[in-house]
């Protein structure tokens, strides 16, 4: 069975509520490929209104973050039940910015992953290395350690809905450029690790996205790589025309 093609937008801390609604409303007027799963990971303030739009069957709403508790005295945080109640079906876990700015550890991300799975949210689990690690040649070992430390408690059945997004942090805002071949190299290593831990069937059906500055100009080449099943898209997802091009860039 072929893996699902996924184009996931990460709007980060961008757009007001009205701007976000207008952006998605414009996007769904485009002729989007129906065989691509589109996931709009928007600010939490937008989720209810976005999910209330008349969305095509292949367009889903996701959250950018989630706290790994059902409820409690966690001021400012959002539980999985809260996210589901306003229409989220997916959630990003372990984005590089959460790891860097909010010091989220692999152990904490394992807690998030467990709670997301238990509550029926599809996790988009991010991993990736910085420039120093890439230059030292330790990039494969580093990324595999991120996966091992966060996924080791789970079975293949637990991870049935898992999506992985590889982000080469060194290629985002550094002046460095990641080639499609470099994306393929790491994503093949990730798939090989999944096979070694969970079996070929799980590895073969798990989508692995690429999250390194995907744009209309490079999307087709990146998505054409054997182990790249789509993209986690930042800046280029904030304009309907450019993101529509990316959605339609699968060969």
Short mmCIF file of N, CA, C and O in Angstrom, two decimals, residues 19-113:
data_model
loop_
_atom_site.label_atom_id
_atom_site.label_comp_id
_atom_site.label_asym_id
_atom_site.label_seq_id
_atom_site.Cartn_x
_atom_site.Cartn_y
_atom_site.Cartn_z
N UNK A 19 -7.20 36.93 9.52
CA UNK A 19 -6.26 36.66 8.42
C UNK A 19 -6.14 35.16 8.16
O UNK A 19 -6.06 34.73 7.01
N UNK A 20 -6.12 34.38 9.22
CA UNK A 20 -6.01 32.93 9.06
C UNK A 20 -7.23 32.34 8.38
O UNK A 20 -7.11 31.47 7.50
N UNK A 21 -8.40 32.78 8.78
CA UNK A 21 -9.63 32.29 8.14
C UNK A 21 -9.64 32.66 6.66
O UNK A 21 -9.99 31.84 5.80
N UNK A 22 -9.25 33.88 6.35
CA UNK A 22 -9.22 34.32 4.95
C UNK A 22 -8.20 33.52 4.15
O UNK A 22 -8.44 33.17 2.98
N UNK A 23 -7.06 33.21 4.76
CA UNK A 23 -6.02 32.44 4.07
C UNK A 23 -6.51 31.04 3.72
O UNK A 23 -6.36 30.59 2.57
N UNK A 24 -7.11 30.35 4.68
CA UNK A 24 -7.60 29.00 4.39
C UNK A 24 -8.78 29.04 3.43
O UNK A 24 -8.90 28.18 2.54
N UNK A 25 -9.65 30.03 3.58
CA UNK A 25 -10.79 30.15 2.66
C UNK A 25 -10.31 30.34 1.23
O UNK A 25 -10.90 29.79 0.28
N UNK A 26 -9.22 31.10 1.06
CA UNK A 26 -8.66 31.27 -0.28
C UNK A 26 -8.00 29.98 -0.77
O UNK A 26 -8.16 29.59 -1.94
N UNK A 27 -7.27 29.31 0.12
CA UNK A 27 -6.57 28.09 -0.28
C UNK A 27 -7.52 27.03 -0.82
O UNK A 27 -7.24 26.38 -1.83
N UNK A 28 -8.65 26.85 -0.17
CA UNK A 28 -9.55 25.77 -0.59
C UNK A 28 -10.31 26.11 -1.87
O UNK A 28 -11.03 25.25 -2.40
N UNK A 29 -10.15 27.33 -2.38
CA UNK A 29 -10.72 27.63 -3.70
C UNK A 29 -9.78 27.19 -4.82
O UNK A 29 -10.18 27.18 -5.98
N UNK A 30 -8.54 26.85 -4.46
CA UNK A 30 -7.57 26.42 -5.46
C UNK A 30 -7.86 24.98 -5.87
O UNK A 30 -8.52 24.22 -5.16
N UNK A 31 -7.34 24.60 -6.99
CA UNK A 31 -7.52 23.23 -7.50
C UNK A 31 -6.47 22.34 -6.85
O UNK A 31 -5.45 22.00 -7.46
N UNK A 32 -6.71 21.94 -5.61
CA UNK A 32 -5.75 21.15 -4.85
C UNK A 32 -5.86 19.67 -5.22
O UNK A 32 -6.97 19.14 -5.37
N UNK A 33 -4.71 19.02 -5.34
CA UNK A 33 -4.70 17.59 -5.65
C UNK A 33 -5.47 16.82 -4.58
O UNK A 33 -5.19 16.95 -3.39
N UNK A 34 -6.43 16.02 -5.00
CA UNK A 34 -7.30 15.33 -4.04
C UNK A 34 -6.62 14.14 -3.37
O UNK A 34 -7.11 13.65 -2.34
N UNK A 35 -5.50 13.68 -3.93
CA UNK A 35 -4.80 12.54 -3.33
C UNK A 35 -3.71 12.96 -2.36
O UNK A 35 -2.93 12.13 -1.89
N UNK A 36 -3.63 14.24 -2.06
CA UNK A 36 -2.66 14.76 -1.09
C UNK A 36 -3.40 15.15 0.18
O UNK A 36 -4.41 15.88 0.13
N UNK A 37 -2.92 14.67 1.33
CA UNK A 37 -3.50 15.06 2.61
C UNK A 37 -2.92 16.41 3.01
O UNK A 37 -1.71 16.54 3.18
N UNK A 38 -3.77 17.40 3.15
CA UNK A 38 -3.35 18.75 3.51
C UNK A 38 -3.68 18.98 4.98
O UNK A 38 -4.82 18.77 5.40
N UNK A 39 -2.68 19.39 5.75
CA UNK A 39 -2.89 19.63 7.19
C UNK A 39 -2.48 21.07 7.49
O UNK A 39 -1.33 21.45 7.27
N UNK A 40 -3.41 21.85 7.99
CA UNK A 40 -3.15 23.25 8.33
C UNK A 40 -2.94 23.34 9.85
O UNK A 40 -3.89 23.27 10.63
N UNK A 41 -1.67 23.48 10.26
CA UNK A 41 -1.34 23.61 11.68
C UNK A 41 -1.29 25.10 12.01
O UNK A 41 -0.32 25.79 11.70
N UNK A 42 -2.35 25.56 12.63
CA UNK A 42 -2.57 26.99 12.83
C UNK A 42 -2.48 27.35 14.31
O UNK A 42 -2.51 26.48 15.18
N UNK A 43 -2.38 28.65 14.62
CA UNK A 43 -2.46 29.07 16.02
C UNK A 43 -3.76 28.58 16.66
O UNK A 43 -4.80 28.47 15.99
N UNK A 44 -3.70 28.30 17.96
CA UNK A 44 -4.86 27.74 18.65
C UNK A 44 -6.09 28.63 18.58
O UNK A 44 -7.22 28.14 18.59
N UNK A 45 -5.87 29.95 18.50
CA UNK A 45 -6.99 30.89 18.44
C UNK A 45 -7.82 30.73 17.17
O UNK A 45 -8.96 31.20 17.10
N UNK A 46 -7.25 30.06 16.16
CA UNK A 46 -7.91 29.95 14.86
C UNK A 46 -8.68 28.64 14.67
O UNK A 46 -9.49 28.53 13.75
N UNK A 47 -8.38 27.64 15.48
CA UNK A 47 -8.76 26.26 15.14
C UNK A 47 -10.27 26.08 14.96
O UNK A 47 -10.70 25.43 14.00
N UNK A 48 -11.07 26.64 15.86
CA UNK A 48 -12.52 26.44 15.78
C UNK A 48 -13.07 27.01 14.48
O UNK A 48 -13.84 26.34 13.77
N UNK A 49 -12.67 28.22 14.13
CA UNK A 49 -13.20 28.85 12.92
C UNK A 49 -12.71 28.17 11.66
O UNK A 49 -13.45 28.05 10.67
N UNK A 50 -11.46 27.72 11.66
CA UNK A 50 -10.94 27.03 10.48
C UNK A 50 -11.67 25.72 10.26
O UNK A 50 -12.02 25.37 9.12
N UNK A 51 -11.91 24.98 11.32
CA UNK A 51 -12.59 23.69 11.18
C UNK A 51 -14.05 23.85 10.79
O UNK A 51 -14.67 22.92 10.27
N UNK A 52 -14.61 25.04 11.03
CA UNK A 52 -16.01 25.30 10.68
C UNK A 52 -16.20 25.64 9.21
O UNK A 52 -17.34 25.68 8.72
N UNK A 53 -15.11 25.88 8.49
CA UNK A 53 -15.22 26.14 7.05
C UNK A 53 -15.65 24.87 6.32
O UNK A 53 -15.49 23.75 6.83
N UNK A 54 -16.16 25.03 5.14
CA UNK A 54 -16.60 23.88 4.33
C UNK A 54 -15.36 23.29 3.64
O UNK A 54 -15.07 23.59 2.49
N UNK A 55 -14.66 22.44 4.38
CA UNK A 55 -13.37 21.95 3.92
C UNK A 55 -13.50 20.73 3.03
O UNK A 55 -14.34 19.86 3.29
N UNK A 56 -12.68 20.60 2.01
CA UNK A 56 -12.61 19.37 1.24
C UNK A 56 -12.21 18.20 2.14
O UNK A 56 -11.60 18.41 3.21
N UNK A 57 -12.54 16.99 1.73
CA UNK A 57 -12.30 15.81 2.57
C UNK A 57 -10.83 15.60 2.89
O UNK A 57 -10.49 14.98 3.91
N UNK A 58 -9.93 16.10 2.04
CA UNK A 58 -8.49 15.87 2.25
C UNK A 58 -7.80 17.01 2.99
O UNK A 58 -6.58 17.01 3.13
N UNK A 59 -8.56 17.99 3.48
CA UNK A 59 -7.97 19.12 4.22
C UNK A 59 -8.33 18.98 5.69
O UNK A 59 -9.50 18.87 6.06
N UNK A 60 -7.30 18.99 6.53
CA UNK A 60 -7.47 18.77 7.97
C UNK A 60 -6.86 19.92 8.75
O UNK A 60 -5.99 20.63 8.26
N UNK A 61 -7.29 20.05 10.00
CA UNK A 61 -6.82 21.12 10.88
C UNK A 61 -5.96 20.51 11.98
O UNK A 61 -6.34 19.52 12.61
N UNK A 62 -4.80 21.11 12.22
CA UNK A 62 -3.90 20.62 13.25
C UNK A 62 -3.47 21.73 14.19
O UNK A 62 -3.54 22.92 13.86
N UNK A 63 -3.02 21.32 15.37
CA UNK A 63 -2.50 22.25 16.38
C UNK A 63 -0.97 22.23 16.34
O UNK A 63 -0.37 21.24 15.92
N UNK A 64 -0.36 23.30 16.80
CA UNK A 64 1.08 23.41 16.80
C UNK A 64 1.72 22.93 18.09
O UNK A 64 2.94 22.76 18.16
N UNK A 65 0.90 22.69 19.11
CA UNK A 65 1.43 22.31 20.41
C UNK A 65 0.30 21.74 21.25
O UNK A 65 -0.88 21.94 20.95
N UNK A 66 0.68 21.01 22.32
CA UNK A 66 -0.31 20.38 23.20
C UNK A 66 0.40 20.04 24.50
O UNK A 66 1.57 19.65 24.49
N UNK A 67 -0.30 20.18 25.62
CA UNK A 67 0.29 19.79 26.90
C UNK A 67 -0.10 18.34 27.20
O UNK A 67 -1.24 17.94 26.94
N UNK A 68 0.82 17.55 27.76
CA UNK A 68 0.54 16.12 27.93
C UNK A 68 -0.24 15.76 29.20
O UNK A 68 0.13 14.85 29.93
N UNK A 69 -1.29 16.51 29.47
CA UNK A 69 -2.20 16.19 30.57
C UNK A 69 -3.62 16.37 30.08
O UNK A 69 -3.89 17.19 29.20
N UNK A 70 -4.54 15.64 30.69
CA UNK A 70 -5.95 15.73 30.29
C UNK A 70 -6.58 17.02 30.81
O UNK A 70 -7.40 17.64 30.13
N UNK A 71 -6.20 17.44 32.01
CA UNK A 71 -6.69 18.68 32.60
C UNK A 71 -5.79 19.01 33.79
O UNK A 71 -4.85 18.28 34.08
N UNK A 72 -6.09 20.11 34.49
CA UNK A 72 -5.33 20.43 35.69
C UNK A 72 -4.86 21.86 35.74
O UNK A 72 -5.21 22.70 34.90
N UNK A 73 -4.02 22.14 36.74
CA UNK A 73 -3.54 23.50 36.99
C UNK A 73 -2.29 23.79 36.15
O UNK A 73 -1.17 23.83 36.67
N UNK A 74 -2.51 23.96 34.86
CA UNK A 74 -1.42 24.22 33.91
C UNK A 74 -1.78 25.47 33.11
O UNK A 74 -2.17 25.40 31.94
N UNK A 75 -1.67 26.61 33.77
CA UNK A 75 -2.14 27.87 33.21
C UNK A 75 -1.53 28.13 31.83
O UNK A 75 -0.32 28.04 31.65
N UNK A 76 -2.40 28.44 30.89
CA UNK A 76 -1.96 28.79 29.54
C UNK A 76 -1.80 27.63 28.60
O UNK A 76 -1.57 27.84 27.40
N UNK A 77 -1.93 26.39 29.10
CA UNK A 77 -1.73 25.22 28.25
C UNK A 77 -3.06 24.70 27.71
O UNK A 77 -4.13 25.05 28.19
N UNK A 78 -2.97 23.83 26.70
CA UNK A 78 -4.15 23.26 26.07
C UNK A 78 -4.05 21.74 26.07
O UNK A 78 -3.00 21.18 25.70
N UNK A 79 -5.11 21.08 26.45
CA UNK A 79 -5.14 19.62 26.51
C UNK A 79 -5.56 19.04 25.16
O UNK A 79 -6.15 19.74 24.32
N UNK A 80 -5.32 17.75 24.95
CA UNK A 80 -5.77 17.13 23.70
C UNK A 80 -7.28 17.19 23.53
O UNK A 80 -7.77 17.38 22.41
N UNK A 81 -8.02 17.05 24.62
CA UNK A 81 -9.49 17.13 24.51
C UNK A 81 -9.93 18.51 24.07
O UNK A 81 -10.88 18.64 23.27
N UNK A 82 -9.27 19.55 24.56
CA UNK A 82 -9.60 20.91 24.13
C UNK A 82 -9.35 21.09 22.64
O UNK A 82 -10.17 21.70 21.93
N UNK A 83 -8.23 20.57 22.16
CA UNK A 83 -7.90 20.71 20.74
C UNK A 83 -8.89 19.95 19.87
O UNK A 83 -9.35 20.46 18.84
N UNK A 84 -9.23 18.73 20.27
CA UNK A 84 -10.20 17.96 19.49
C UNK A 84 -11.56 18.63 19.46
O UNK A 84 -12.26 18.60 18.44
N UNK A 85 -11.95 19.26 20.57
CA UNK A 85 -13.26 19.89 20.66
C UNK A 85 -13.41 21.07 19.71
O UNK A 85 -14.54 21.43 19.35
N UNK A 86 -12.28 21.68 19.30
CA UNK A 86 -12.36 22.79 18.35
C UNK A 86 -11.93 22.37 16.94
O UNK A 86 -11.67 23.21 16.09
N UNK A 87 -11.88 21.07 16.70
CA UNK A 87 -11.73 20.58 15.34
C UNK A 87 -10.36 20.09 14.93
O UNK A 87 -10.17 19.68 13.77
N UNK A 88 -9.37 20.09 15.83
CA UNK A 88 -8.04 19.61 15.46
C UNK A 88 -8.05 18.09 15.35
O UNK A 88 -8.61 17.39 16.19
N UNK A 89 -7.40 17.59 14.31
CA UNK A 89 -7.24 16.14 14.13
C UNK A 89 -5.77 15.73 14.20
O UNK A 89 -5.45 14.56 14.37
N UNK A 90 -4.86 16.71 14.07
CA UNK A 90 -3.41 16.48 14.09
C UNK A 90 -2.77 17.41 15.12
O UNK A 90 -3.36 18.42 15.49
N UNK A 91 -1.55 17.08 15.52
CA UNK A 91 -0.80 17.98 16.39
C UNK A 91 0.70 17.80 16.12
O UNK A 91 1.18 16.69 15.95
N UNK A 92 1.41 18.93 16.04
CA UNK A 92 2.86 18.89 15.89
C UNK A 92 3.49 18.66 17.26
O UNK A 92 3.13 19.32 18.24
N UNK A 93 4.44 17.74 17.31
CA UNK A 93 5.16 17.45 18.55
C UNK A 93 6.66 17.49 18.27
O UNK A 93 7.13 16.90 17.29
N UNK A 94 7.39 18.23 19.10
CA UNK A 94 8.85 18.22 18.99
C UNK A 94 9.43 19.13 17.94
O UNK A 94 10.58 18.92 17.51
N UNK A 95 8.70 20.16 17.53
CA UNK A 95 9.26 21.08 16.54
C UNK A 95 10.55 21.68 17.10
O UNK A 95 10.70 21.90 18.30
N UNK A 96 11.49 21.97 16.21
CA UNK A 96 12.80 22.47 16.63
C UNK A 96 12.70 23.73 17.47
O UNK A 96 13.50 23.95 18.39
N UNK A 97 11.71 24.56 17.19
CA UNK A 97 11.55 25.80 17.97
C UNK A 97 11.06 25.50 19.38
O UNK A 97 11.45 26.18 20.35
N UNK A 98 10.23 24.48 19.55
CA UNK A 98 9.81 24.06 20.89
C UNK A 98 10.99 23.46 21.64
O UNK A 98 11.15 23.71 22.85
N UNK A 99 11.80 22.70 20.96
CA UNK A 99 12.98 22.12 21.61
C UNK A 99 13.96 23.22 22.03
O UNK A 99 14.50 23.21 23.13
N UNK A 100 14.20 24.18 21.13
CA UNK A 100 15.21 25.20 21.39
C UNK A 100 14.74 26.26 22.38
O UNK A 100 15.43 26.54 23.37
N UNK A 101 13.59 26.86 22.13
CA UNK A 101 13.15 28.00 22.92
C UNK A 101 12.47 27.61 24.23
O UNK A 101 12.50 28.36 25.20
N UNK A 102 11.84 26.43 24.24
CA UNK A 102 11.08 26.02 25.42
C UNK A 102 11.69 24.79 26.09
O UNK A 102 11.09 24.22 26.99
N UNK A 103 12.86 24.39 25.61
CA UNK A 103 13.67 23.35 26.26
C UNK A 103 12.92 22.04 26.46
O UNK A 103 13.02 21.39 27.51
N UNK A 104 12.15 21.65 25.45
CA UNK A 104 11.39 20.41 25.54
C UNK A 104 12.33 19.22 25.28
O UNK A 104 12.96 19.13 24.22
N UNK A 105 12.42 18.34 26.24
CA UNK A 105 13.33 17.20 26.16
C UNK A 105 12.70 16.04 25.40
O UNK A 105 11.48 15.99 25.20
N UNK A 106 13.52 15.08 24.98
CA UNK A 106 13.01 13.89 24.32
C UNK A 106 12.04 13.14 25.22
O UNK A 106 11.04 12.59 24.76
N UNK A 107 12.31 13.12 26.53
CA UNK A 107 11.42 12.44 27.48
C UNK A 107 10.07 13.14 27.56
O UNK A 107 9.02 12.49 27.55
N UNK A 108 10.08 14.46 27.63
CA UNK A 108 8.83 15.23 27.67
C UNK A 108 8.04 15.03 26.38
O UNK A 108 6.80 14.91 26.41
N UNK A 109 8.73 14.97 25.26
CA UNK A 109 8.06 14.77 23.98
C UNK A 109 7.45 13.38 23.89
O UNK A 109 6.41 13.19 23.26
N UNK A 110 8.07 12.40 24.54
CA UNK A 110 7.48 11.06 24.60
C UNK A 110 6.14 11.11 25.35
O UNK A 110 5.17 10.45 24.95
N UNK A 111 6.09 11.91 26.43
CA UNK A 111 4.82 12.08 27.16
C UNK A 111 3.77 12.72 26.25
O UNK A 111 2.60 12.29 26.24
N UNK A 112 4.15 13.73 25.51
CA UNK A 112 3.21 14.38 24.59
C UNK A 112 2.70 13.39 23.55
O UNK A 112 1.51 13.35 23.23
N UNK A 113 3.64 12.62 23.01
CA UNK A 113 3.27 11.65 21.98
C UNK A 113 2.28 10.63 22.53
O UNK A 113 1.27 10.32 21.88
#
